[in-house]
Short mmCIF file of C-alpha atoms in Angstrom, two decimals:
data_model
loop_
_atom_site.label_atom_id
_atom_site.label_comp_id
_atom_site.label_asym_id
_atom_site.label_seq_id
_atom_site.Cartn_x
_atom_site.Cartn_y
_atom_site.Cartn_z
CA MET A 1 0.00 0.00 0.00
CA ASN A 2 1.21 3.50 -0.87
CA LEU A 3 1.45 5.23 2.51
CA TYR A 4 1.31 8.62 0.80
CA TYR A 5 -2.42 8.00 0.32
CA LEU A 6 -2.81 8.55 4.07
CA LEU A 7 -1.84 12.20 3.46
CA ILE A 8 -5.19 12.68 1.74
CA ILE A 9 -6.77 12.70 5.23
CA PRO A 10 -4.87 15.76 6.59
CA ILE A 11 -5.32 17.48 3.20
CA ILE A 12 -9.11 17.08 3.45
CA ILE A 13 -9.12 18.18 7.09
CA GLY A 14 -6.87 21.18 6.36
CA PHE A 15 -9.03 22.56 3.55
CA PHE A 16 -12.20 21.85 5.54
CA LEU A 17 -10.83 23.67 8.60
CA GLN A 18 -9.97 26.81 6.63
CA GLU A 19 -13.63 27.14 5.58
CA PHE A 20 -14.87 26.17 9.05
CA PHE A 21 -12.77 28.86 10.73
CA LYS A 22 -14.07 31.47 8.28
CA LYS A 23 -17.62 30.53 9.19
CA GLN A 24 -16.82 30.54 12.91
CA PHE A 25 -15.28 33.99 12.63
CA GLN A 26 -18.46 35.28 11.00
CA ASN A 27 -20.70 33.53 13.54
CA LYS A 28 -19.03 35.40 16.40
CA LYS A 29 -20.47 38.63 14.97
CA LYS A 30 -24.05 39.75 15.38
CA GLU A 31 -24.31 41.07 11.80
CA HIS A 32 -22.78 40.35 8.41
CA THR A 33 -19.00 40.56 8.49
CA SER A 34 -18.01 44.16 7.63
CA LEU A 35 -15.49 44.98 4.93
CA PHE A 36 -13.04 46.33 7.53
CA SER A 37 -13.23 43.13 9.61
CA THR A 38 -12.85 41.08 6.44
CA LEU A 39 -9.72 42.97 5.41
CA LEU A 40 -8.16 42.65 8.86
CA TYR A 41 -9.02 38.95 8.98
CA GLY A 42 -7.49 38.48 5.54
CA LEU A 43 -4.34 40.33 6.63
CA VAL A 44 -3.86 38.06 9.65
CA LEU A 45 -4.62 34.99 7.51
CA ILE A 46 -2.01 35.96 4.90
CA CYS A 47 0.58 36.75 7.59
CA ALA A 48 0.15 33.20 8.90
CA CYS A 49 0.45 31.74 5.38
CA PHE A 50 3.57 33.81 4.70
CA ILE A 51 5.28 32.79 7.95
CA VAL A 52 4.67 29.07 7.33
CA GLN A 53 5.91 29.34 3.72
CA ALA A 54 8.99 31.28 4.89
CA ILE A 55 9.76 28.51 7.41
CA ILE A 56 9.56 25.94 4.60
CA TRP A 57 11.90 28.13 2.52
CA GLY A 58 14.32 28.31 5.43
CA ILE A 59 14.23 24.54 5.93
CA ASN A 60 15.22 24.20 2.27
CA GLY A 61 18.25 26.47 2.72
CA PHE A 62 16.89 29.87 1.54
CA GLU A 63 17.34 28.97 -2.11
CA GLN A 64 16.77 31.41 -4.99
CA LEU A 65 13.11 32.41 -5.15
CA ILE A 66 12.54 34.60 -8.21
CA TYR A 67 13.39 33.32 -11.69
CA PRO A 68 13.17 35.11 -15.06
CA GLY A 69 9.67 34.96 -16.51
CA THR A 70 7.98 33.58 -13.40
CA PHE A 71 7.35 36.74 -11.39
CA VAL A 72 4.44 37.79 -13.60
CA TYR A 73 2.63 34.52 -12.80
CA SER A 74 3.10 35.08 -9.08
CA LEU A 75 1.74 38.62 -9.50
CA GLY A 76 -1.34 37.37 -11.36
CA PHE A 77 -1.87 34.67 -8.74
CA ALA A 78 -1.54 37.23 -5.94
CA ILE A 79 -4.15 39.58 -7.44
CA CYS A 80 -6.62 36.70 -7.79
CA TYR A 81 -5.79 35.39 -4.31
CA VAL A 82 -6.67 38.73 -2.70
CA GLY A 83 -10.06 38.71 -4.44
CA GLY A 84 -10.67 35.07 -3.59
CA THR A 85 -9.82 35.54 0.09
CA VAL A 86 -11.89 38.68 0.66
CA PHE A 87 -14.97 37.50 -1.21
CA SER A 88 -14.94 33.98 0.19
CA ILE A 89 -15.22 35.49 3.69
CA LEU A 90 -17.99 37.85 2.57
CA ALA A 91 -19.86 35.06 0.75
CA ILE A 92 -19.72 32.71 3.74
CA SER A 93 -21.03 35.51 5.95
CA SER A 94 -23.93 36.18 3.56
CA GLY A 95 -25.38 32.75 2.80
CA PRO A 96 -25.67 29.06 3.68
CA PHE A 97 -22.29 27.52 4.52
CA ALA A 98 -22.61 24.23 2.61
CA ILE A 99 -24.08 25.71 -0.58
CA THR A 100 -21.56 28.57 -0.57
CA SER A 101 -18.66 26.10 -0.31
CA LEU A 102 -20.16 23.93 -3.06
CA VAL A 103 -20.60 26.79 -5.53
CA MET A 104 -17.13 28.17 -4.80
CA SER A 105 -15.66 24.74 -5.55
CA TYR A 106 -17.03 25.01 -9.11
CA SER A 107 -14.18 27.42 -9.83
CA LEU A 108 -12.02 24.43 -10.80
CA MET A 109 -14.01 24.39 -14.06
CA LEU A 110 -12.04 27.44 -15.24
CA PRO A 111 -8.52 25.90 -15.16
CA THR A 112 -10.00 22.71 -16.64
CA LEU A 113 -11.35 24.66 -19.62
CA TRP A 114 -8.12 26.70 -19.84
CA SER A 115 -6.00 23.55 -20.06
CA LEU A 116 -8.40 22.07 -22.58
CA ILE A 117 -8.11 25.11 -24.85
CA PHE A 118 -4.40 25.88 -24.56
CA TYR A 119 -2.57 22.71 -23.45
CA THR A 120 -4.21 19.78 -25.20
CA ASN A 121 -4.01 18.71 -28.82
CA ASP A 122 -7.66 17.74 -28.84
CA ASN A 123 -9.71 20.76 -27.85
CA SER A 124 -12.93 18.79 -27.53
CA PRO A 125 -14.06 18.34 -23.90
CA SER A 126 -14.15 14.83 -22.43
CA VAL A 127 -17.37 13.09 -21.49
CA PHE A 128 -16.53 13.73 -17.81
CA VAL A 129 -16.21 17.48 -18.37
CA ILE A 130 -19.49 17.66 -20.31
CA LEU A 131 -21.34 15.64 -17.65
CA GLY A 132 -19.72 17.71 -14.90
CA ILE A 133 -20.94 20.98 -16.46
CA VAL A 134 -24.44 19.56 -17.00
CA PHE A 135 -24.61 18.33 -13.40
CA MET A 136 -23.32 21.70 -12.20
CA CYS A 137 -26.10 23.56 -14.03
CA ILE A 138 -28.73 21.20 -12.59
CA SER A 139 -27.25 21.66 -9.12
CA LEU A 140 -27.27 25.46 -9.38
CA PHE A 141 -30.91 25.38 -10.47
CA LEU A 142 -31.90 23.23 -7.48
CA VAL A 143 -29.89 24.90 -4.70
CA ARG A 144 -31.21 28.35 -5.59
CA ASN A 145 -34.58 27.24 -4.16
CA LYS A 146 -35.48 29.78 -1.45
CA ASN A 147 -35.71 28.54 2.10
CA ALA A 148 -38.15 29.81 4.71
CA ASP A 149 -35.24 30.83 6.92
CA ASP A 150 -34.12 34.36 5.90
CA ASN A 151 -30.50 33.55 6.77
CA MET A 152 -30.53 30.69 4.25
CA LYS A 153 -31.91 32.56 1.25
CA ILE A 154 -29.90 33.10 -1.91
CA THR A 155 -29.65 36.90 -2.10
CA PRO A 156 -28.21 39.25 -4.78
CA ARG A 157 -25.48 40.21 -2.29
CA TRP A 158 -24.47 36.56 -1.90
CA ILE A 159 -24.55 35.94 -5.67
CA ILE A 160 -22.19 38.87 -6.34
CA PHE A 161 -19.72 37.71 -3.69
CA VAL A 162 -19.78 34.11 -4.94
CA ILE A 163 -19.27 35.13 -8.60
CA ILE A 164 -16.24 37.30 -7.75
CA ASN A 165 -14.83 34.48 -5.61
CA PHE A 166 -15.51 31.99 -8.42
CA VAL A 167 -13.55 34.08 -10.95
CA SER A 168 -10.74 34.84 -8.47
CA ASN A 169 -10.24 31.22 -7.39
CA GLY A 170 -10.34 30.09 -11.00
CA GLY A 171 -7.73 32.74 -11.83
CA CYS A 172 -5.43 31.43 -9.07
CA ASN A 173 -5.61 27.93 -10.52
CA ILE A 174 -5.08 29.21 -14.06
CA PHE A 175 -1.92 31.10 -13.10
CA GLN A 176 -0.63 28.01 -11.29
CA THR A 177 -1.35 25.98 -14.43
CA ILE A 178 0.46 28.49 -16.66
CA PHE A 179 3.42 28.53 -14.26
CA ASN A 180 3.73 24.73 -14.35
CA GLU A 181 3.24 24.44 -18.11
CA GLU A 182 5.74 27.19 -18.95
CA ASN A 183 8.35 25.61 -16.68
CA LYS A 184 7.84 22.25 -18.41
CA LYS A 185 8.16 23.86 -21.83
CA ASN A 186 11.40 25.62 -20.83
CA ASN A 187 12.77 22.58 -18.94
CA ILE A 188 12.91 24.57 -15.69
CA VAL A 189 12.51 22.87 -12.33
CA ILE A 190 11.18 25.31 -9.72
CA GLU A 191 9.80 23.97 -6.46
CA PRO A 192 6.13 24.98 -6.06
CA TYR A 193 6.70 26.36 -2.55
CA LYS A 194 8.92 29.07 -4.06
CA PHE A 195 6.09 30.16 -6.34
CA LEU A 196 3.73 30.23 -3.36
CA LEU A 197 6.14 32.17 -1.14
CA VAL A 198 6.69 34.89 -3.77
CA SER A 199 2.93 35.02 -4.35
CA MET A 200 2.16 35.23 -0.61
CA SER A 201 4.72 38.04 -0.26
CA LEU A 202 2.86 40.03 -2.91
CA VAL A 203 -0.51 39.21 -1.33
CA LEU A 204 0.77 40.38 2.07
CA VAL A 205 1.98 43.68 0.59
CA ALA A 206 -1.37 44.11 -1.17
CA PHE A 207 -3.34 43.54 2.03
CA ILE A 208 -1.16 45.97 4.00
CA ILE A 209 -1.72 48.65 1.33
CA ILE A 210 -5.48 47.98 1.10
CA VAL A 211 -6.00 48.06 4.87
CA SER A 212 -3.89 51.23 5.19
CA VAL A 213 -5.79 53.00 2.41
CA TYR A 214 -9.13 51.92 3.92
CA VAL A 215 -8.17 53.29 7.33
CA ILE A 216 -6.93 56.60 5.85
CA VAL A 217 -10.04 57.09 3.68
CA ASN A 218 -12.37 56.28 6.58
CA ARG A 219 -10.34 57.95 9.34
CA LYS A 220 -13.15 60.39 10.15
CA LYS A 221 -15.67 57.61 10.57
CA ASN A 222 -16.10 55.40 13.58
CA LEU A 223 -14.43 52.25 12.34
CA GLU A 224 -15.53 48.99 13.89
CA LYS A 225 -13.31 47.93 16.77
CA PRO A 226 -12.27 44.35 16.01
CA ASN A 227 -12.04 41.63 18.61
CA ILE A 228 -8.27 41.14 18.51
CA LYS A 229 -8.39 37.73 20.17
CA GLN A 230 -10.88 36.35 17.63
CA LEU A 231 -9.15 38.08 14.75
CA ILE A 232 -5.74 36.62 15.50
CA GLY A 233 -7.06 33.23 16.62
CA TYR A 234 -9.30 32.49 13.64
CA GLY A 235 -7.06 34.31 11.15
CA CYS A 236 -3.96 32.33 12.11
CA ALA A 237 -5.90 29.06 12.29
CA THR A 238 -7.28 29.64 8.79
CA GLY A 239 -3.91 30.58 7.32
CA ILE A 240 -2.02 27.69 8.89
CA SER A 241 -4.68 25.15 7.83
CA ASN A 242 -4.61 26.45 4.27
CA THR A 243 -0.82 26.47 3.99
CA ILE A 244 -0.32 22.99 5.43
CA ALA A 245 -3.00 21.53 3.15
CA ASN A 246 -1.59 23.29 0.06
CA THR A 247 1.96 22.16 0.90
CA LEU A 248 0.85 18.53 1.24
CA VAL A 249 -1.00 18.78 -2.09
CA LEU A 250 2.14 20.10 -3.78
CA LEU A 251 4.09 17.23 -2.20
CA VAL A 252 1.91 14.41 -3.50
CA ALA A 253 -0.10 15.71 -6.47
CA GLY A 254 0.76 13.86 -9.64
CA ILE A 255 3.97 12.45 -8.14
CA THR A 256 3.04 9.92 -5.47
CA ILE A 257 -0.76 10.11 -5.87
CA PRO A 258 -2.38 10.45 -9.32
CA ALA A 259 -4.30 13.73 -9.69
CA TYR A 260 -7.44 11.87 -10.83
CA ILE A 261 -7.49 10.12 -7.43
CA LEU A 262 -6.27 12.93 -5.16
CA PHE A 263 -8.52 15.80 -6.23
CA PRO A 264 -11.87 13.94 -6.42
CA LEU A 265 -11.26 12.36 -2.98
CA ASP A 266 -10.15 15.69 -1.56
CA THR A 267 -13.19 17.52 -2.94
CA VAL A 268 -15.73 14.91 -1.86
CA GLY A 269 -14.12 14.71 1.59
CA GLN A 270 -14.22 18.49 2.06
CA LEU A 271 -17.80 18.90 0.84
CA THR A 272 -19.02 15.95 2.93
CA LEU A 273 -17.48 17.37 6.12
CA ILE A 274 -18.81 20.85 5.33
CA PHE A 275 -22.29 19.47 4.70
CA LEU A 276 -22.34 17.48 7.95
CA VAL A 277 -21.05 20.41 10.00
CA SER A 278 -23.43 22.90 8.39
CA VAL A 279 -26.44 20.69 9.23
CA MET A 280 -25.37 19.25 12.59
CA PHE A 281 -23.22 22.04 14.08
CA PHE A 282 -24.48 25.25 12.46
CA LYS A 283 -28.08 23.92 12.32
CA GLU A 284 -28.64 25.05 8.74
CA LYS A 285 -31.91 23.80 7.29
CA TYR A 286 -32.29 23.01 3.60
CA THR A 287 -35.21 22.04 1.42
CA ARG A 288 -35.35 18.60 -0.19
CA LEU A 289 -34.49 20.11 -3.56
CA GLN A 290 -31.43 21.78 -2.05
CA TYR A 291 -30.29 18.45 -0.60
CA VAL A 292 -30.64 16.84 -4.04
CA GLY A 293 -28.89 19.79 -5.68
CA TYR A 294 -26.01 19.63 -3.20
CA PHE A 295 -25.26 15.96 -3.86
CA ILE A 296 -25.60 16.41 -7.63
CA GLY A 297 -23.16 19.29 -7.23
CA MET A 298 -20.70 17.03 -5.41
CA ALA A 299 -20.92 14.59 -8.33
CA SER A 300 -20.31 17.43 -10.81
CA VAL A 301 -17.16 18.53 -8.97
CA VAL A 302 -15.81 14.95 -9.03
CA LEU A 303 -16.51 14.66 -12.78
CA LEU A 304 -14.79 17.99 -13.48
CA ASN A 305 -11.76 16.86 -11.46
CA ILE A 306 -11.55 13.59 -13.36
CA GLY A 307 -12.06 15.36 -16.68
#
């Protein structure tokens, strides 16, 4: 038995925990998470990610980080990562946890289509991709069903946040794909953690600038006083969970565990845990059609991963 397969468990738990901590951070507030709280939370999260990546860099001997032609991909990734982080927090604070996580996971369709168009000889989509997109459309139609609970309704605010997150997350994956493909084409071997560390450095700078500008522009207003303990606790927990899970994925993906096994198992594991926690822990109530739509959505994500 390949013992590396056991690493799928901490990968699933790590990605699940990052979403769980975001939801917990929002639940500690009486109202929707404000933009200022979101930015501060994102800043703490990114600081934690950066520190963990820097430790990994140090363990590997502080090797060269930036290579000709690769910085632009890190910059593109960083811009998308900022959008994905901010709007994932806002989306989770504005709608049902399980359905929000499901719809955000559909972003993997974008790098799949990108690879299909630019990196394959046959540009026709596979049967898995076609079925995955069909299932996704059916799922979206079913989960939009309005629930009697006002906190569970699909609102325009939630839709906007989810769409921006969808595009941003897809952009992150596309820039990672371009980075890997260009390195292959140029016979360059660059460890993925270096790409992530440069990207996280840019994201950290971006968050510092954004928070500073926000404070300066709104200096005459009574800005919300954040709960420092919650901010640091949940922010660091989210960032560390994300970084550990991503590092393990980079360690095993396509090398010791085939991608067509790793990513479907990871996705199904995450969405299953999120669904159970949303129903049993957060007491979210869904209609029967939303239950059906959720599980069809899980199937669509698996098919898109395989495709």
